[in-house]
Coordinates of C-alpha atoms and ligand atoms in Angstrom, one line a residue:
X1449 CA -18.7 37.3 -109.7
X1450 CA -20.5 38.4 -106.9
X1451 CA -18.6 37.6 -103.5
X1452 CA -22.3 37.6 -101.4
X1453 CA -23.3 34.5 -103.2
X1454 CA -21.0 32.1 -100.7
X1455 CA -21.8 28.4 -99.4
X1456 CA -23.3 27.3 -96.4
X1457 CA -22.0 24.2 -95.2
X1458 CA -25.0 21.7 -94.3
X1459 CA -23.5 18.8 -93.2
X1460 CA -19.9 17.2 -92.9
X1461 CA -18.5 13.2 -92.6
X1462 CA -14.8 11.7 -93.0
X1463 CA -13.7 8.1 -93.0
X1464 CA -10.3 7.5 -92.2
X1465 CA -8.8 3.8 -92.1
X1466 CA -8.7 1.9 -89.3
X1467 CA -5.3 0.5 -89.6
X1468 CA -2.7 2.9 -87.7
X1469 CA 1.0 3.1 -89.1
X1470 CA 3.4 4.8 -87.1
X1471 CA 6.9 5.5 -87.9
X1472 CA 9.0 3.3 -86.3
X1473 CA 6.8 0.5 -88.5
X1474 CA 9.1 2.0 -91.8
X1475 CA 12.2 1.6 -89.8
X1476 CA 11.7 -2.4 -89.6
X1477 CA 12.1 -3.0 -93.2
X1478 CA 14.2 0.4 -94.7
X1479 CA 17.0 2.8 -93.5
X1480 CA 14.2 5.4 -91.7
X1481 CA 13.4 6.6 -88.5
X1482 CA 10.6 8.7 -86.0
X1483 CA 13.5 11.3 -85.6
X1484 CA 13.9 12.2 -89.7
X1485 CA 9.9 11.5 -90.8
X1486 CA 9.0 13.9 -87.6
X1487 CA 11.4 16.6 -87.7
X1488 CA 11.3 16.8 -91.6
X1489 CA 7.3 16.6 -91.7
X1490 CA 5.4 17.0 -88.6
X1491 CA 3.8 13.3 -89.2
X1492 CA 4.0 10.8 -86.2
X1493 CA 1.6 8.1 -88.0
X1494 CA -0.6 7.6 -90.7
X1495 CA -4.2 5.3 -91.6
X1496 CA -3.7 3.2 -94.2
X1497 CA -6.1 1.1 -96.0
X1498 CA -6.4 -2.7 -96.0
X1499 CA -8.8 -4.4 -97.8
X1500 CA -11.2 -1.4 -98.7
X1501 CA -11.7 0.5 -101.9
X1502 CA -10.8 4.2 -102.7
X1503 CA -15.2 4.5 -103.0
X1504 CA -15.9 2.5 -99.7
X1505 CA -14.3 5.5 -97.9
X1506 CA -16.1 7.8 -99.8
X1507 CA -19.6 6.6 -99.5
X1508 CA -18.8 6.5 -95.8
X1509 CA -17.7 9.6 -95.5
X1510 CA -21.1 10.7 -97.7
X1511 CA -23.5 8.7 -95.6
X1512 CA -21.6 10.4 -92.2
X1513 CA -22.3 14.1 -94.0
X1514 CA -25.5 13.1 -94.6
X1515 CA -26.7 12.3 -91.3
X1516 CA -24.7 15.5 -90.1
X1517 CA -26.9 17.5 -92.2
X1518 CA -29.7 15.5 -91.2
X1519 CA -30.5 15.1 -94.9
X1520 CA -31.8 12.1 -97.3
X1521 CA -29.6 10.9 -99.9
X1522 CA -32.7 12.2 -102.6
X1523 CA -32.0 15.6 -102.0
X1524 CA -28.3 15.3 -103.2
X1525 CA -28.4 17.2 -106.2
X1526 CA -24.8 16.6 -107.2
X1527 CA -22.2 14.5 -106.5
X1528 CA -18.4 16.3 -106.9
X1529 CA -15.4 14.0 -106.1
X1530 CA -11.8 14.8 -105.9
X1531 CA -9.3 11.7 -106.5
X1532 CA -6.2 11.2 -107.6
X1533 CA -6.3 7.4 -106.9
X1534 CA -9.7 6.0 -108.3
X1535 CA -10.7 2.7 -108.2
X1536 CA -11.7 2.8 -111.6
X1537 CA -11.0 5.2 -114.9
X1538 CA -14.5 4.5 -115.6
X1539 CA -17.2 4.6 -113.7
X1540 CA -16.2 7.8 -111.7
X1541 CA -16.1 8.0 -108.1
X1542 CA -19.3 9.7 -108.2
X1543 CA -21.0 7.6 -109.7
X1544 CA -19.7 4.6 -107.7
X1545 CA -20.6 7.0 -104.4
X1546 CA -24.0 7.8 -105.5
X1547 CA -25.4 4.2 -105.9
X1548 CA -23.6 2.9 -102.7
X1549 CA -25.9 6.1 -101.0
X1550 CA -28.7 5.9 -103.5
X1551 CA -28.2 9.7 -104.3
X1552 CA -30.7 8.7 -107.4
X1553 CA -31.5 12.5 -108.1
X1554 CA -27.7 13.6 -108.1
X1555 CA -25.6 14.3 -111.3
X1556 CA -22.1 12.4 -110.5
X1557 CA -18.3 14.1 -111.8
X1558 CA -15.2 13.8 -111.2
X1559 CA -12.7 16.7 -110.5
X1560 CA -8.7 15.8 -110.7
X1561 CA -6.6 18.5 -109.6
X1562 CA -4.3 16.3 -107.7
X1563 CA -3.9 17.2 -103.9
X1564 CA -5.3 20.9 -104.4
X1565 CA -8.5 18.9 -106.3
X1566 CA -11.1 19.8 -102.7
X1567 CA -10.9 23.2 -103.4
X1568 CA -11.3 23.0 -107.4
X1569 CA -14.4 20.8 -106.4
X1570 CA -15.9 23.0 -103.9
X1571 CA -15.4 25.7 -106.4
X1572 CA -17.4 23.4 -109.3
X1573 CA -19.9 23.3 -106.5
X1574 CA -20.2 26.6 -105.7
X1575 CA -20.6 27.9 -109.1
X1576 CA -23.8 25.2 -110.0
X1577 CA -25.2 26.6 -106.5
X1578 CA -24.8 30.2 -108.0
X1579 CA -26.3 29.1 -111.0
X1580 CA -28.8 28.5 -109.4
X1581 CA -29.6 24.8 -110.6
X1582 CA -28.4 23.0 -107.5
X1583 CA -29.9 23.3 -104.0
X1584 CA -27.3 20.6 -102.1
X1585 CA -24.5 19.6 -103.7
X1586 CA -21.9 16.8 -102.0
X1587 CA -18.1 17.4 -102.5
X1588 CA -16.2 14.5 -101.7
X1589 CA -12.2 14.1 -101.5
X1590 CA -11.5 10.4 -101.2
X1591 CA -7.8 9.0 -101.0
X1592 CA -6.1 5.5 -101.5
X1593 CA -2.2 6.9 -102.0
X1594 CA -1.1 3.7 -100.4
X1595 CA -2.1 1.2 -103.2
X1596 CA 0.8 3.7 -105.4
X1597 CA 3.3 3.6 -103.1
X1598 CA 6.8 1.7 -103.4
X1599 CA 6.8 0.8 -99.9
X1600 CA 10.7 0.9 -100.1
X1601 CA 10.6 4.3 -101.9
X1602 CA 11.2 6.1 -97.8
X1603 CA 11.3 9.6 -99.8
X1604 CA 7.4 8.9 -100.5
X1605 CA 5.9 6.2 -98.6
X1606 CA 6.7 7.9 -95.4
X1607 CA 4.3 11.1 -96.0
X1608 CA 1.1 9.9 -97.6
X1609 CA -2.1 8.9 -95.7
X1610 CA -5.1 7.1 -96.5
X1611 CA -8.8 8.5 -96.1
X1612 CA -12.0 10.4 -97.3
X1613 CA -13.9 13.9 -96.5
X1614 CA -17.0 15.1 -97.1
X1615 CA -18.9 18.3 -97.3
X1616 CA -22.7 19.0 -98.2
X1617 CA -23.2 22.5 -99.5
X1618 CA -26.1 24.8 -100.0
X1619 CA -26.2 28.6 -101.4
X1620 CA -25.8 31.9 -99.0
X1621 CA -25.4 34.9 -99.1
X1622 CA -22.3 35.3 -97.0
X1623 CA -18.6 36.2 -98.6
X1624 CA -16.7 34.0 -100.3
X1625 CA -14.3 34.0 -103.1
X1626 CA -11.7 31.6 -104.8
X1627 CA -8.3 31.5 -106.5
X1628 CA -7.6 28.2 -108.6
X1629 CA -4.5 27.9 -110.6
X1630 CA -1.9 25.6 -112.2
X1631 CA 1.9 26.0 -113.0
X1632 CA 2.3 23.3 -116.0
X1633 CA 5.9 23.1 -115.5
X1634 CA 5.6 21.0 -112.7
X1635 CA 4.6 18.3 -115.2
X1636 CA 7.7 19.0 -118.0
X1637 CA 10.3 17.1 -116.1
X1638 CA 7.8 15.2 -113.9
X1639 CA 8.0 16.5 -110.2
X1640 CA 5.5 14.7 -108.8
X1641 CA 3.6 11.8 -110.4
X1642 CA 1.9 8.3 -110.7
X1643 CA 1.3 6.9 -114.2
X1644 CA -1.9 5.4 -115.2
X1645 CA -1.2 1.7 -115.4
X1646 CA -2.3 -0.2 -118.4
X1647 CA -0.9 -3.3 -117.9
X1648 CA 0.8 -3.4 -121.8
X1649 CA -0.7 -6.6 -122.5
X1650 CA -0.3 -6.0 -126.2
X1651 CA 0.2 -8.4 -128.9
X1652 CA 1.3 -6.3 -131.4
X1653 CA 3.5 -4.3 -129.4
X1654 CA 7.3 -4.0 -130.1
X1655 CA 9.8 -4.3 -127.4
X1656 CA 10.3 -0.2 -127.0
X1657 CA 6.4 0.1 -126.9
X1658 CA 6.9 -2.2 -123.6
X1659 CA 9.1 0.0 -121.7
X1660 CA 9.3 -0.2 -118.0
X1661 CA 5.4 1.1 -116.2
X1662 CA 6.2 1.8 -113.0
X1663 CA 3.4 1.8 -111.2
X1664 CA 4.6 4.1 -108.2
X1665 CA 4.2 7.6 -107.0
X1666 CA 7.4 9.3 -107.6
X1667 CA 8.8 12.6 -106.3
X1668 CA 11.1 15.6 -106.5
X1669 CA 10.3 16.5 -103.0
X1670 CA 12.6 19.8 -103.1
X1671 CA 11.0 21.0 -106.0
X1672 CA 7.5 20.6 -104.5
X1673 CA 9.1 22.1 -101.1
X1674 CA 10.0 25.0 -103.2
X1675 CA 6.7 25.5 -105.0
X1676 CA 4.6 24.7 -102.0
X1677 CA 6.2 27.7 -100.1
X1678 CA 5.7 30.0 -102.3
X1679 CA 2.1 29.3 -103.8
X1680 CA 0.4 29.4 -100.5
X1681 CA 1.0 32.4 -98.6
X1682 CA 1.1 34.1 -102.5
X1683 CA -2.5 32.4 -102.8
X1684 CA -3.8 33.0 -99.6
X1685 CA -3.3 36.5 -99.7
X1686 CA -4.8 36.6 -103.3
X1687 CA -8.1 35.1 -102.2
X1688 CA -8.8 36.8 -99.1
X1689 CA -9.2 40.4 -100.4
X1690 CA -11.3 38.7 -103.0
X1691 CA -13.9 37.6 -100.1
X1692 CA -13.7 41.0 -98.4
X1693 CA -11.5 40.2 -95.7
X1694 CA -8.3 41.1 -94.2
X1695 CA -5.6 38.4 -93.3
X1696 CA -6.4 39.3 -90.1
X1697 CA -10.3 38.8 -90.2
X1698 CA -9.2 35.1 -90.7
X1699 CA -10.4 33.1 -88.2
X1700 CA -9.0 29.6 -89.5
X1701 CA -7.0 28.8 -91.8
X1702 CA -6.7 25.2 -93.0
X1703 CA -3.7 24.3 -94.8
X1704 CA -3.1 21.4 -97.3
X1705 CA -1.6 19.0 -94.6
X1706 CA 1.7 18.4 -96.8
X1707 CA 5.0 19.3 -94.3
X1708 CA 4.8 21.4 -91.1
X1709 CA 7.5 23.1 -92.0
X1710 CA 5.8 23.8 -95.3
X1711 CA 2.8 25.5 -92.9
X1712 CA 5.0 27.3 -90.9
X1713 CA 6.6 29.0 -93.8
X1714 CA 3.7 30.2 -95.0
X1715 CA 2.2 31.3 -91.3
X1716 CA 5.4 33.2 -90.8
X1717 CA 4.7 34.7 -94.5
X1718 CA 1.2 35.3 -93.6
X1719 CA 1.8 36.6 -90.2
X1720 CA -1.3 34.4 -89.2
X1721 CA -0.6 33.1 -85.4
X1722 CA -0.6 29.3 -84.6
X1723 CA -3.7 29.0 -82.8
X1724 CA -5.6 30.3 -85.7
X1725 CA -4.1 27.4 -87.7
X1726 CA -5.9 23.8 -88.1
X1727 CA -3.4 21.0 -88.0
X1728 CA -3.7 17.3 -88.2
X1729 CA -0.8 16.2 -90.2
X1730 CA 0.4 15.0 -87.1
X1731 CA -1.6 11.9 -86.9
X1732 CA -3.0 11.7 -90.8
X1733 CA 0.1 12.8 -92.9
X1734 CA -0.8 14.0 -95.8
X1735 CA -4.3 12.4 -97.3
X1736 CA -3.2 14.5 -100.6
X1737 CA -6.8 16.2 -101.7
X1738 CA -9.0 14.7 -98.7
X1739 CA -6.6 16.5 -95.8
X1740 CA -8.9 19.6 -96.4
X1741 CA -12.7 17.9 -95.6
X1742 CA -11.4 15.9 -93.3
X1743 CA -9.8 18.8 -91.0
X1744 CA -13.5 20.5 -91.5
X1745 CA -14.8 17.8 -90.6
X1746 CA -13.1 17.4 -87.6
X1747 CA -13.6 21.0 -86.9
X1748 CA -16.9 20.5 -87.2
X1749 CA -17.3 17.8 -85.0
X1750 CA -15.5 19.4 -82.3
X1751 CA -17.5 22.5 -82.4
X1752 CA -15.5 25.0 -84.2
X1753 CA -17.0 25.8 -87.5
X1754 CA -19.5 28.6 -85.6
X1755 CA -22.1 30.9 -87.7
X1756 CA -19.9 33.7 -88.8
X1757 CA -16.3 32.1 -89.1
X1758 CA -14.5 33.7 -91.5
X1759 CA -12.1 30.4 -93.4
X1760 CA -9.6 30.2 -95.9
X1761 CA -8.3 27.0 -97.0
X1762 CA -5.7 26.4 -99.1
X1763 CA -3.8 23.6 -101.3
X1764 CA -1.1 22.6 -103.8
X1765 CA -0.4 19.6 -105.6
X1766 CA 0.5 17.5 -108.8
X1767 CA 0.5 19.5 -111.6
X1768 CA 1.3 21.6 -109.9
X1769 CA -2.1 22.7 -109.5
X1770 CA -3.4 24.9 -106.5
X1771 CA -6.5 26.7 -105.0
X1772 CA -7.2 28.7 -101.7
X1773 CA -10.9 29.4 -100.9
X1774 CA -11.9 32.1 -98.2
X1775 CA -15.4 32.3 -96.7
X1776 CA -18.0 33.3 -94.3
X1777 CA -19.8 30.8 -92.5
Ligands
UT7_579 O1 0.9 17.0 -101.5 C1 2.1 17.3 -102.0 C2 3.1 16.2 -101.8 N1 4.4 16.4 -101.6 C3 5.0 17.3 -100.8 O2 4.4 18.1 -100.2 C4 6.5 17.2 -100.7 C5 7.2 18.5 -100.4 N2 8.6 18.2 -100.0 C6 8.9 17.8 -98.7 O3 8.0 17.7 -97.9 C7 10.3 17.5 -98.4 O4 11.1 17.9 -99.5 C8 10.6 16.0 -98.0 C9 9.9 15.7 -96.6 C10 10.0 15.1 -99.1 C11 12.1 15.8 -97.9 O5 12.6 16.7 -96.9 P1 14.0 17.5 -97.2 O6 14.3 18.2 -96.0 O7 13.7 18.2 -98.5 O8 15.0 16.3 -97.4 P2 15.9 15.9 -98.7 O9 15.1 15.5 -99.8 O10 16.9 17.1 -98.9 O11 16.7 14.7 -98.1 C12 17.7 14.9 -97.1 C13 18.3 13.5 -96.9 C14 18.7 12.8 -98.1 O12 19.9 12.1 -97.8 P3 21.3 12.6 -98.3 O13 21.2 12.7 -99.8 O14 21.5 14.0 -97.6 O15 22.3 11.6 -97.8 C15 17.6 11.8 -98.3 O16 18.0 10.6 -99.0 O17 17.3 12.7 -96.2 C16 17.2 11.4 -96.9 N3 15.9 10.9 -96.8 C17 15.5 10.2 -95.7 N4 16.2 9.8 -94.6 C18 15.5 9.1 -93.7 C19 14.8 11.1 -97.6 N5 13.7 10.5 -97.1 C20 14.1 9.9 -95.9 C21 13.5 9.1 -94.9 N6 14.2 8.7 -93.8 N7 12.2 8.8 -95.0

């Protein structure tokens, strides 16, 4: 595929909760504290949601991209949304997004790919742009983690985030290249998971068809640490020849926003310096696939996503499934 057919990015919005946990909040009920979730994770505090759906953060975080981009909801071609926590199996996100916006022209999908499922839907995106169908397409990432949490599980509850991102993209002519991918295995002995939910309210069923459904997010964090470390710098340095441009040429780099120490590893890898680095893990934690739009949104609002920037973001998750994407502005 061509690398000059790129995206431009129109207009960007994010919605994070307004409810602020900080650490010392999981140290009144469990054996946690600041000291461990900080110096393991880089996270001071998280937003969690109270009372909201999983699509009321979306559809905010549309209607903020669309007055970025200073557009009307009728020229949304396509709606794209990356969850792993839906409100529904069925209607999508998207479709749920697009009413609450009255996006009536826009097709509506879904993309799971777990926390790495922004850049698999800005890659959907991209490829209708450069099939030249679509004209603005809205890629959302759009995150309840805290409804799957065992609140007294402290090897998960402690990392996750609640929130939403969007972008609104049009076609260019500028670089830009992708690298999507998904190791299996990480599903054979279930690293990282939540199981969908049915309730088992089954007449007919016998006792063993009733097992245990627990509900929860649960984790091999060491085996995540491990793949995490590895994919990303390995990815990053895939996808950046691909756009035509030298580690060095990168201006920012946005990291999934999983575990500082995860980013470091991979900066040291990359030889990228710090201040080339977007970071807000600090005061999100980890929003699983929305930690991506929501750092370019904040990028954007603060100025820093200038004509020209050359970006490569990249992310890994449940699957284990990851992506980078590099670009020209
Ligand atoms: O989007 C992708 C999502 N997931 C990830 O990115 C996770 C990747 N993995 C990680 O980020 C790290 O593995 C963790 C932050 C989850 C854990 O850090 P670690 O340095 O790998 O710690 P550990 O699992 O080796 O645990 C060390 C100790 C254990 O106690 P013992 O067995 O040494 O007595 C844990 O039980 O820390 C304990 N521990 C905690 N202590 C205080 C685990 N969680 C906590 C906690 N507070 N919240």
């Amino acid at each position: 595929m061509d690398i000059k057919h790129g995206i431009k990015i129109i207009g960007t919005g994010s919605y994070t909760p307004e409810t602020v946990v900080k650490n010392s909040d999981f140290s009144e009920y469990m054996d946690t504290d600041d000291e461990w979730i900080y110096s393991r994770t880089g996270i001071k505090e998280r937003r969690f949601n109270t009372g909201k759906t999983n699509f009321f953060m979306a559809g905010e975080a549309a209607k903020r991209a669309l007055d970025s981009a200073g557009a009307k909801p009728e020229e949304i071609d396509m709606i794209i949304v990356s969850t792993a926590s839906p409100d529904f199996f069925y209607p999508s996100a998207a479709c749920l997004v697009q009413n609450i916006i009255g996006a009536k022209n826009a097709a509506a999908l879904d993309v799971s790919a777990a926390c790495a499922g922004f850049i698999y839907a800005l890659d959907v995106a991209r490829n209708y742009l450069f099939a030249g169908k679509y004209k603005k397409i809205m890629v959302i990432a759009s995150e309840f983690l805290s409804r799957q949490f065992d609140f007294y599980d402290r090897t998960v509850s402690v990392l996750f985030g609640d929130g939403a991102g969007c972008v609104i993209i049009g076609g260019s002519r500028r670089p830009y290249a992708s690298v999507l991918g998904a190791a299996g295995e990480g599903c054979s002995d279930m690293k990282l998971f939540c199981k969908a939910n049915y309730g088992m309210n089954v007449p007919f069923a016998k006792t063993a068809d009733k097992e245990e459904q627990d509900p929860y997010i649960r984790m091999n964090g060491k085996d995540v640490y491990k793949f995490a470390v590895d994919i990303m710098p390995k990815a990053v340095k895939e996808v950046c020849p691909q756009a035509g441009f030298a580690l060095s040429d990168v201006d920012l780099l946005i990291p999934h926003q999983a575990n500082i120490r995860i980013i470091n590893s991979a900066m040291k890898d990359l030889g990228i310096p710090a201040e080339k680095v977007f970071l807000n893990i600090e005061k999100r934690g980890n929003i699983s696939s929305a930690c991506i739009p929501v750092c370019l949104d904040e990028l954007n609002r603060a100025g820093k996503l200038r004509d020209g920037a050359r970006i490569c973001a990249v992310a890994f998750g449940a699957g284990f499934t990851y992506g980078a994407a590099a670009f020209e502005l």
